[in-house]
Coordinates of C-alpha atoms and ligand atoms in Angstrom, one line a residue:
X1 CA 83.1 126.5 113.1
X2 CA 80.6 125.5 110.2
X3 CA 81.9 122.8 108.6
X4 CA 80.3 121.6 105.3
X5 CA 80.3 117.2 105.0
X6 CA 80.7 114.4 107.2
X7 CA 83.3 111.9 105.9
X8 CA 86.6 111.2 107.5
X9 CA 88.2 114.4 107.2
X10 CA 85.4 116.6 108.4
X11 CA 84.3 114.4 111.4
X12 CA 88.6 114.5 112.5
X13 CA 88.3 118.5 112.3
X14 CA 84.3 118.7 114.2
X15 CA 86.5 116.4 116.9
X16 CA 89.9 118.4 116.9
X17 CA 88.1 121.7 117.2
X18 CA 85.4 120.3 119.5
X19 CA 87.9 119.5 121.6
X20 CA 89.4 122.7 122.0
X21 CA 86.2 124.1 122.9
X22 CA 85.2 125.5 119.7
X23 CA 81.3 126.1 118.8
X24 CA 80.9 123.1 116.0
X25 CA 78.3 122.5 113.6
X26 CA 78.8 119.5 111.2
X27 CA 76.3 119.6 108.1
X28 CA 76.0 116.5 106.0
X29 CA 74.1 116.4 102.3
X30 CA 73.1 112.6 103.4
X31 CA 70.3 111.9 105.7
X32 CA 72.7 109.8 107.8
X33 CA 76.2 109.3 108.6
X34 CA 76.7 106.8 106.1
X35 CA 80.5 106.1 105.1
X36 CA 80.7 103.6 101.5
X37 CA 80.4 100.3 102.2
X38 CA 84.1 99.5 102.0
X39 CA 87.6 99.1 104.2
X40 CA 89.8 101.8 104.5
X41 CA 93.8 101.0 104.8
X42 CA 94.8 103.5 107.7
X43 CA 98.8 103.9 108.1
X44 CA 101.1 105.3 110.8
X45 CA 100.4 108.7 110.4
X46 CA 96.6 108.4 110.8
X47 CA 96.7 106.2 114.2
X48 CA 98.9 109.5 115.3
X49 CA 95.9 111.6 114.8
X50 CA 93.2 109.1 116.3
X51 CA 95.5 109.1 118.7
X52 CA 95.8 112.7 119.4
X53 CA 92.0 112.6 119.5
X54 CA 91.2 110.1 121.9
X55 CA 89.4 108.0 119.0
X56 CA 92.1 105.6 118.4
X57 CA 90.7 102.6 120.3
X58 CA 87.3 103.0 119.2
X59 CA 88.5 103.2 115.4
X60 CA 90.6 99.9 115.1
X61 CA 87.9 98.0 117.4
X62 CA 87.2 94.8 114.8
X63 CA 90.1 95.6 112.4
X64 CA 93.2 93.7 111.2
X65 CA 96.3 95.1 112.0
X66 CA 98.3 94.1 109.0
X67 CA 101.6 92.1 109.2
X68 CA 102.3 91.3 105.5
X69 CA 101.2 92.6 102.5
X70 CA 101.8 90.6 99.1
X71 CA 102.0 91.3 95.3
X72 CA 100.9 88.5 93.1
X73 CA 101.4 88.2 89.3
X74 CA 99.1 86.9 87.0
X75 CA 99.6 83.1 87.5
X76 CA 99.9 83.5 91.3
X77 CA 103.3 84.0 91.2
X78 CA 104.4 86.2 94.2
X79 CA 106.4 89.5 92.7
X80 CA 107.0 91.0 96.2
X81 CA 106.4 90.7 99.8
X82 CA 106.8 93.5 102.4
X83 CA 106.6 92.6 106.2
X84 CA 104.8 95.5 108.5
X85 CA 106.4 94.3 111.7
X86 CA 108.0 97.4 112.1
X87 CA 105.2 100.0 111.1
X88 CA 101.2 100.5 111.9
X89 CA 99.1 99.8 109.4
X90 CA 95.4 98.3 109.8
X91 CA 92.3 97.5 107.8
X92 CA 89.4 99.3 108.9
X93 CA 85.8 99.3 108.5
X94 CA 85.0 102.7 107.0
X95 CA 82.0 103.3 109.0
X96 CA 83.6 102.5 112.4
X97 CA 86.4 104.8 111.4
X98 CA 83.7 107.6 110.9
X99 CA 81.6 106.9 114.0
X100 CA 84.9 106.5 116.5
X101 CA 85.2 110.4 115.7
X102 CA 82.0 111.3 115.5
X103 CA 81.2 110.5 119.0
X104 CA 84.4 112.1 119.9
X105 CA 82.9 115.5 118.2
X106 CA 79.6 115.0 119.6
X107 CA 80.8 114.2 123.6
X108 CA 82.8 117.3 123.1
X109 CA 79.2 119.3 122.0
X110 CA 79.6 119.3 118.0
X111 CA 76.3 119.2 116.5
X112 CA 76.1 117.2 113.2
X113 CA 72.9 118.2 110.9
X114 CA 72.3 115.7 108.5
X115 CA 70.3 116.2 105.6
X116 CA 71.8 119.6 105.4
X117 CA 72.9 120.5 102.0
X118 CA 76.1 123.3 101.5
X119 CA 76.1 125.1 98.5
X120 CA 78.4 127.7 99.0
X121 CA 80.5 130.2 101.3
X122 CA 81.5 133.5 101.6
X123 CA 85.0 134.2 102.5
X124 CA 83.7 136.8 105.7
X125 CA 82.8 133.3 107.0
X126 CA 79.2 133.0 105.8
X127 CA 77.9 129.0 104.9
X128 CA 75.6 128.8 102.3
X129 CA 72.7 126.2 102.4
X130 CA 70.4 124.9 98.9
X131 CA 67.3 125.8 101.3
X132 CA 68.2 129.6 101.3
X133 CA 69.4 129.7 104.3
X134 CA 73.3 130.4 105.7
X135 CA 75.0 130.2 109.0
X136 CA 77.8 132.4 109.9
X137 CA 80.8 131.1 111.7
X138 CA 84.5 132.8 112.8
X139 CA 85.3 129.6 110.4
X140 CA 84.3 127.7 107.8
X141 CA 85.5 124.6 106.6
X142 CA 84.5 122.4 103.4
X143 CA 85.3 119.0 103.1
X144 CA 82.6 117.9 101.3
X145 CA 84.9 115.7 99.4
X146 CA 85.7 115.7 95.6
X147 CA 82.8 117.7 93.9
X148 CA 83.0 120.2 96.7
X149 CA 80.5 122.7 96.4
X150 CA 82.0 125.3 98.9
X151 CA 85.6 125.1 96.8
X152 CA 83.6 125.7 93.4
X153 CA 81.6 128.6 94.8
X154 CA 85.2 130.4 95.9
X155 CA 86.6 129.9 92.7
X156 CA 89.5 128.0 94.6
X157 CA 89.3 124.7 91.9
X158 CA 92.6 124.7 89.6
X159 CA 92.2 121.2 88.0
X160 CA 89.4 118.3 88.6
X161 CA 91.9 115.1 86.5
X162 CA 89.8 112.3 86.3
X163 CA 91.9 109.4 85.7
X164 CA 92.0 106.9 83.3
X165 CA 91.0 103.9 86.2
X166 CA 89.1 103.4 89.3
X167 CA 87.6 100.7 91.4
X168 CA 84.8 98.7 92.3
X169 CA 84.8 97.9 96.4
X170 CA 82.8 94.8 97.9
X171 CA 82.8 94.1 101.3
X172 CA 82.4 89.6 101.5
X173 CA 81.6 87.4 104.4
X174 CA 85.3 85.8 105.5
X175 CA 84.5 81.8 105.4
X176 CA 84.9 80.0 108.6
X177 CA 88.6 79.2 109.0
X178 CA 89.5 81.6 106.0
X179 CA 90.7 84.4 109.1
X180 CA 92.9 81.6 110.4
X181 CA 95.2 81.1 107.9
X182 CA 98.1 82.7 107.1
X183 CA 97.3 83.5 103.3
X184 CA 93.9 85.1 104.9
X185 CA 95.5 87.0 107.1
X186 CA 98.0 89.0 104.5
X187 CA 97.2 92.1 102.5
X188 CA 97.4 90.6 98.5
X189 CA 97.6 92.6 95.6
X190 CA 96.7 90.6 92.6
X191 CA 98.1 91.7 89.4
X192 CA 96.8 91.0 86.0
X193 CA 97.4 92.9 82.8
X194 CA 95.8 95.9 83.8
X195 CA 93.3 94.8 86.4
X196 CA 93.9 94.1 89.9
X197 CA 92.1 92.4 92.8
X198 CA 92.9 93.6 96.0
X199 CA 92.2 91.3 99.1
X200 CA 91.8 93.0 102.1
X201 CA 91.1 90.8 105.6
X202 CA 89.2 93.0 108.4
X203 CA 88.0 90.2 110.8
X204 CA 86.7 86.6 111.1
X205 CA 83.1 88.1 109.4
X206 CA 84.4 90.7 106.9
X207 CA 86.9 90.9 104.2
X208 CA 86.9 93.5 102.1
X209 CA 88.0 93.3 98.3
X210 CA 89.5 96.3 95.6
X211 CA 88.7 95.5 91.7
X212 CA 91.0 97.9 89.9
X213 CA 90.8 98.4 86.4
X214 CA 90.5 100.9 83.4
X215 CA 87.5 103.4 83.1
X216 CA 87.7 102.1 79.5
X217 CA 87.3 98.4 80.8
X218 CA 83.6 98.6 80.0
X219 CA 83.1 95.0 81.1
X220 CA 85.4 94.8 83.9
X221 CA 84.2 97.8 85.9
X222 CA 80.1 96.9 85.6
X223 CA 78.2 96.8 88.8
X224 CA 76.7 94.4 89.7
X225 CA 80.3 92.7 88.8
X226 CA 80.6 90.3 85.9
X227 CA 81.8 87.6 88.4
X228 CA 82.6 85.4 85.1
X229 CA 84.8 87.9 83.6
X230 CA 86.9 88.4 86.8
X231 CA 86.8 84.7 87.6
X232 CA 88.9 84.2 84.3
X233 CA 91.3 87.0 85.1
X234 CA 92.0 85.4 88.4
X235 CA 90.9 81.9 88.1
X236 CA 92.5 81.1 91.6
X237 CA 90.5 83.8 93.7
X238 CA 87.1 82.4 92.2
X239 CA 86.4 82.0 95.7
X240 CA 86.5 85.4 97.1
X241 CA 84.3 86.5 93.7
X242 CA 81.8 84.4 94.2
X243 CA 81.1 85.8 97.4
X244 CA 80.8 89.6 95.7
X245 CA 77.0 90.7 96.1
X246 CA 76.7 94.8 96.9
X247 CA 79.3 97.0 95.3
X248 CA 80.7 100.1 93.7
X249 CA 82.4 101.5 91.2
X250 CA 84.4 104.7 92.0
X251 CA 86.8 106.5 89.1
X252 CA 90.1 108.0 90.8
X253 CA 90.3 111.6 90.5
X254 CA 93.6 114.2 91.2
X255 CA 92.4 117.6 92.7
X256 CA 94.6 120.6 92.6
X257 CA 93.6 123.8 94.3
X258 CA 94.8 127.7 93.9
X259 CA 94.8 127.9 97.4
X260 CA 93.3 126.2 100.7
X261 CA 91.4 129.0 101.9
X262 CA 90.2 132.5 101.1
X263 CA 89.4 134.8 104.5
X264 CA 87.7 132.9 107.2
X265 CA 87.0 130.0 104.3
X266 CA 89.3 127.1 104.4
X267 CA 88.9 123.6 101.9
X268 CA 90.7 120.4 103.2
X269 CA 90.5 116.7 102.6
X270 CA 89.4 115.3 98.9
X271 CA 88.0 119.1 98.4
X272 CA 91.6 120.5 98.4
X273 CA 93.6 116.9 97.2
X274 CA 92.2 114.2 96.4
X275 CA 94.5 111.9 95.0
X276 CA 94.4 107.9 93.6
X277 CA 94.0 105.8 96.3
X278 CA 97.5 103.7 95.3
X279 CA 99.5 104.5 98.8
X280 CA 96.4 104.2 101.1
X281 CA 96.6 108.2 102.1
X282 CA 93.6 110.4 100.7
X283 CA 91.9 109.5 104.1
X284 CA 95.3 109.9 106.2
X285 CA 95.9 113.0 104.5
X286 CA 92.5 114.4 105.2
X287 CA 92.5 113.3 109.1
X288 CA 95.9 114.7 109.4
X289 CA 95.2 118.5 107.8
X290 CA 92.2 118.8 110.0
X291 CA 94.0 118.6 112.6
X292 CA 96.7 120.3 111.6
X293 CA 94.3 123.0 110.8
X294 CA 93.0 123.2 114.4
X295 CA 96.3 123.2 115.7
X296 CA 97.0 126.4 113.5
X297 CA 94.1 128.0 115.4
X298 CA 95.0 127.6 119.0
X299 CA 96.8 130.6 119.5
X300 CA 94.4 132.7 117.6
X301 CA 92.4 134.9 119.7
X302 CA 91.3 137.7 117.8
X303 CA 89.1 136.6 114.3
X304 CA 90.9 139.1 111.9
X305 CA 93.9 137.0 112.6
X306 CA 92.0 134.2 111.3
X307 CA 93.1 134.6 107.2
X308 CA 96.9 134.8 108.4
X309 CA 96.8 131.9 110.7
X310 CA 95.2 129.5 107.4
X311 CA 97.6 130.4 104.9
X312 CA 100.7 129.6 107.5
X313 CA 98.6 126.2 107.9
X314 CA 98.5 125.2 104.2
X315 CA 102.3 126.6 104.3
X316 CA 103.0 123.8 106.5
X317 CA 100.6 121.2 105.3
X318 CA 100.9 121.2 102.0
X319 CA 104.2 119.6 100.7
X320 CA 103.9 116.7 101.8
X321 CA 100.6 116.3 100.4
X322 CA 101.8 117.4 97.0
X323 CA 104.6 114.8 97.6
X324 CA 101.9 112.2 98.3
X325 CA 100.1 112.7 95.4
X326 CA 102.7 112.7 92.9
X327 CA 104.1 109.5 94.3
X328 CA 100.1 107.9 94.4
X329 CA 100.3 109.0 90.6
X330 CA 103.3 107.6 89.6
X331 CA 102.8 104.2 91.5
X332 CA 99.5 104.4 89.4
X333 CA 101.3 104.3 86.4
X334 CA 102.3 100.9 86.7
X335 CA 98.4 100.1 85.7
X336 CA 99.5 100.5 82.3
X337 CA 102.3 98.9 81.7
X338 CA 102.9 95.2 80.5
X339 CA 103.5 92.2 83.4
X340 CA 107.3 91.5 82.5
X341 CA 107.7 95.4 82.9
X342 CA 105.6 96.0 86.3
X343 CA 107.5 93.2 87.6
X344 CA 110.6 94.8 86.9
X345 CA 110.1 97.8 88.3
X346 CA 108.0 96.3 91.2
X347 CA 111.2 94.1 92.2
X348 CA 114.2 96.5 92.0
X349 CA 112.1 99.4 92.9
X350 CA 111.3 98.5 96.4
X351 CA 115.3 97.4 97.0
X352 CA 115.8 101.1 96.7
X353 CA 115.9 102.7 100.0
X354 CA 115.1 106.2 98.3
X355 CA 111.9 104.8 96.5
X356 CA 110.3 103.2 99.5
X357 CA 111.0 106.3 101.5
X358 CA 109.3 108.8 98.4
X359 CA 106.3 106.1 99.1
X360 CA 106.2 105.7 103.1
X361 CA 107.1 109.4 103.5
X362 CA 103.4 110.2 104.5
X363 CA 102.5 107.0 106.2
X364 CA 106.0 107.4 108.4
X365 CA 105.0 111.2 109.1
X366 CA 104.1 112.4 112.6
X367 CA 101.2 115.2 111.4
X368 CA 101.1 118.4 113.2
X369 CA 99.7 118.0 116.8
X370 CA 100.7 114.4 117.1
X371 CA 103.8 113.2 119.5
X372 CA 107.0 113.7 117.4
X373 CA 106.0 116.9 115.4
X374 CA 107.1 120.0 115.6
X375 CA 104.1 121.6 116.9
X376 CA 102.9 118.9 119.8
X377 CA 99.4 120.0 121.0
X378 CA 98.6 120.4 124.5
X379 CA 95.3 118.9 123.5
X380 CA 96.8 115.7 123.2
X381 CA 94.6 113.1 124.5
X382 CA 96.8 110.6 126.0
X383 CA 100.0 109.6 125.7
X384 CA 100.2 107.2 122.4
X385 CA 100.0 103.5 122.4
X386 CA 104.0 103.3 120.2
X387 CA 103.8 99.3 119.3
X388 CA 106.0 98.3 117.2
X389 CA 105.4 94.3 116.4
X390 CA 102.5 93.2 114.6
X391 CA 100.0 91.8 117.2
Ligands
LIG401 C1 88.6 103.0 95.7 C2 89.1 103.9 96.8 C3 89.9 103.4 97.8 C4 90.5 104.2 98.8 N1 91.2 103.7 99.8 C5 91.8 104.5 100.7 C6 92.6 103.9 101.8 O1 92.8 102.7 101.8 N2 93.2 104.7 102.7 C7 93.0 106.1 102.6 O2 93.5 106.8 103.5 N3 92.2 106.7 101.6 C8 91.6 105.9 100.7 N4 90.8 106.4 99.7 C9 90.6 107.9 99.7 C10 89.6 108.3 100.8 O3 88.4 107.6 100.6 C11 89.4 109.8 100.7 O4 90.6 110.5 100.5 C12 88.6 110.3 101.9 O5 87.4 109.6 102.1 C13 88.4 111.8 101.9 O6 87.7 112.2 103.0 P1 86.9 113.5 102.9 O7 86.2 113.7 104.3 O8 87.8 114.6 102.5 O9 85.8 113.4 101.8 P2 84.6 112.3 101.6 O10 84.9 111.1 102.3 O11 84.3 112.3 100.2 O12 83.4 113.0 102.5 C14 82.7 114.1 102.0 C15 81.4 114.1 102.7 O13 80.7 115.3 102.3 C16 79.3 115.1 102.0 N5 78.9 116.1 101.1 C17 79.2 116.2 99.8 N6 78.6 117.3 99.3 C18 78.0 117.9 100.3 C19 77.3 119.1 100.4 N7 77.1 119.9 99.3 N8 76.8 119.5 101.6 C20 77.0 118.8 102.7 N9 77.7 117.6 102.6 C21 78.2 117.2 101.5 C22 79.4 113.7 101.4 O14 78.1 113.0 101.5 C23 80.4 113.0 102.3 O15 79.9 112.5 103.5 C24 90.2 105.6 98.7 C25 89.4 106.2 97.7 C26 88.9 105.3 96.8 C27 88.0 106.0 95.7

């Protein structure tokens, strides 16, 4: 397997086909494993994976399992509150994310190449490198994220949507003491007009915060970040934005794809569906289609069956990561509307059983070779750690 990028999505599949003994080579455009410097909110469905991979432990090392998350309104007014006792969801480092599978790939004999630049593929299962040189492989994957060179050069791109907002990330030193409150402790979603601040606690040293505005928002989304300007938006989390040194500014984008592979060529992870990061799953659904994808191999012993066994894989993958980024989209939509009205929906939407489901459909998933779906691997790693109370 050839696998063009190293981000989350790439390193899960270099670790789920590593594992089943598969010849892996990782190549990564950046001369180092370097993940943004931001958290990354992994649900339910993605501790299944890590789990599945042996990687679990490793991964939430120094994150915060969440217990509460809250919605705030423009004064400070709380809107909602949802307790996590009853579901998995953590704030992670990005880079420790990234690493835990790494060394997973690597102790199972992937190489990773970094430095090493994909420019293409051919669907015989050729990878195409901007030095002139190629690699060929019984498989090739691309997950080299939203611009994805190996998708373009197929022809397999239906729509690249950039979207109308985005986000600047910050990672802040937590204060002494700030960790051992309750209020710093709590996922909060600060609402106002149509920027938000999102406050995310990792540990007693990092806390990790989400600007979200409009691409339009000239002032609001400048790096390094007009610290005034956001100070009068939120006058009460001056505190936090003071604190705000390195950052960046991403816009959201919505990939959608003809198809997720063409012969021994398959796309996954933003490459194949990226999505606005409003439910927390572009990362979830990239872990949990690489291994789904390795799981479709297992049986596969002869290489012409190779084609046949990735279309059945995006056959099975796929709705739900259609359903995931329609719902990412629509919960996205609230950016634009007035307070009174995002507070309406906000309230009597989540006491509708239906509507939370639509939005925790992903999260609550067990992904393809994970305890509880329909295809279990026998590669599962160890049987799976199933709390169910926030620690
Ligand atoms: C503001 C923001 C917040 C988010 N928050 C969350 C969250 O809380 N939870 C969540 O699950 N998801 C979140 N996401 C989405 C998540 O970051 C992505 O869905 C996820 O990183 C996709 O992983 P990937 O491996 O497919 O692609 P990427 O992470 O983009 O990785 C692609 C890799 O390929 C490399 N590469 C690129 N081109 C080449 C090339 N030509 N040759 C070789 N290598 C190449 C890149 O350097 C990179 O390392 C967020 C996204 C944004 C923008």
């Amino acid at each position: 397997v050839e696998i063009a990028g190293a981000g989350i999505g790439a390193m899960t599949a270099a670790a789920a086909f590593a594992l089943r003994g598969w010849a892996v080579t990782v190549h990564e455009t950046q001369p180092r494993l370097r993940e943004a410097g931001a958290g990354i909110y992994v649900w339910e469905n993605g501790f299944r994976v890590l789990e599945a991979l042996g990687a679990y432990d490793d991964a939430i090392r120094d994150a915060h399992r969440g217990y509460k998350s809250r919605i705030r309104g423009p004064n400070n007014e709380l809107m909602e509150e949802r307790s996590h006792a009853d579901e998995r969801v953590y704030a992670v480092v990005r880079q420790n994310l990234v690493n835990a599978l790494a060394k997973v790939a690597t102790d199972n004999g992937a190489t990773i190449v970094c430095g090493s630049t994909a420019v293409g593929a051919l669907p015989e299962g050729k990878l195409l490198f901007s030095d002139g040189t190629s690699a060929d492989a019984d498989l090739v994957i691309g997950m080299d994220g939203v611009g994805s060179r190996v998708r373009d050069s197929l022809g397999l791109l239906r729509s690249l949507e950039m979207l109308p907002d985005g986000s600047i990330r910050a990672m802040i030193p937590t204060l002494p003491g700030e960790y051992d409150t309750e209020e710093g402790r709590i996922f909060i979603e600060n609402w106002s007009g149509n920027r938000r601040l999102i406050i995310t606690p990792i540990n007693k040293d990092v806390t990790y915060l989400a600007f979200t505005c409009l691409d339009s928002d000239v002032e609001a989304k400048q790096v390094p970040i007009h610290k005034a300007l956001w100070t009068r938006t939120f006058p009460h989390l001056a505190h936090y934005i003071d604190r705000v040194e390195d950052a960046r500014w991403d816009v959201f984008s919505t990939i959608k794809v003809k198809a997720w592979s063409v012969g021994h060529v398959a796309i996954a992870g933003d490459a194949a569906h990226a999505q606005p990061p409003n439910l927390g799953q572009g990362g979830g659904m990239a872990m949990q289609n690489a291994l789904g994808l390795a799981v479709a191999l297992e049986g596969v012993t002869d290489r012409s069956d190779i084609p046949a066994a990735l279309v059945a894989w995006e056959t099975r993958e796929r709705p739900l990561v259609e359903h995931c980024q329609k719902w990412s989209a629509l919960y996205g939509e609230l950016t634009y509307w007035p307070d009174e009205l995002r507070l309406q929906v906000l309230h009597h939407g989540s006491q509708i059983p239906w509507i939370t489901k639509q939005l925790t459909r992903a999260a609550q998933s067990h992904p393809t070779g994970t305890v509880g779906s329909t295809l279990v691997s026998p590669y599962l790693a160890a049987a799976p750690v199933l709390e169910t109370a926030a620690d």
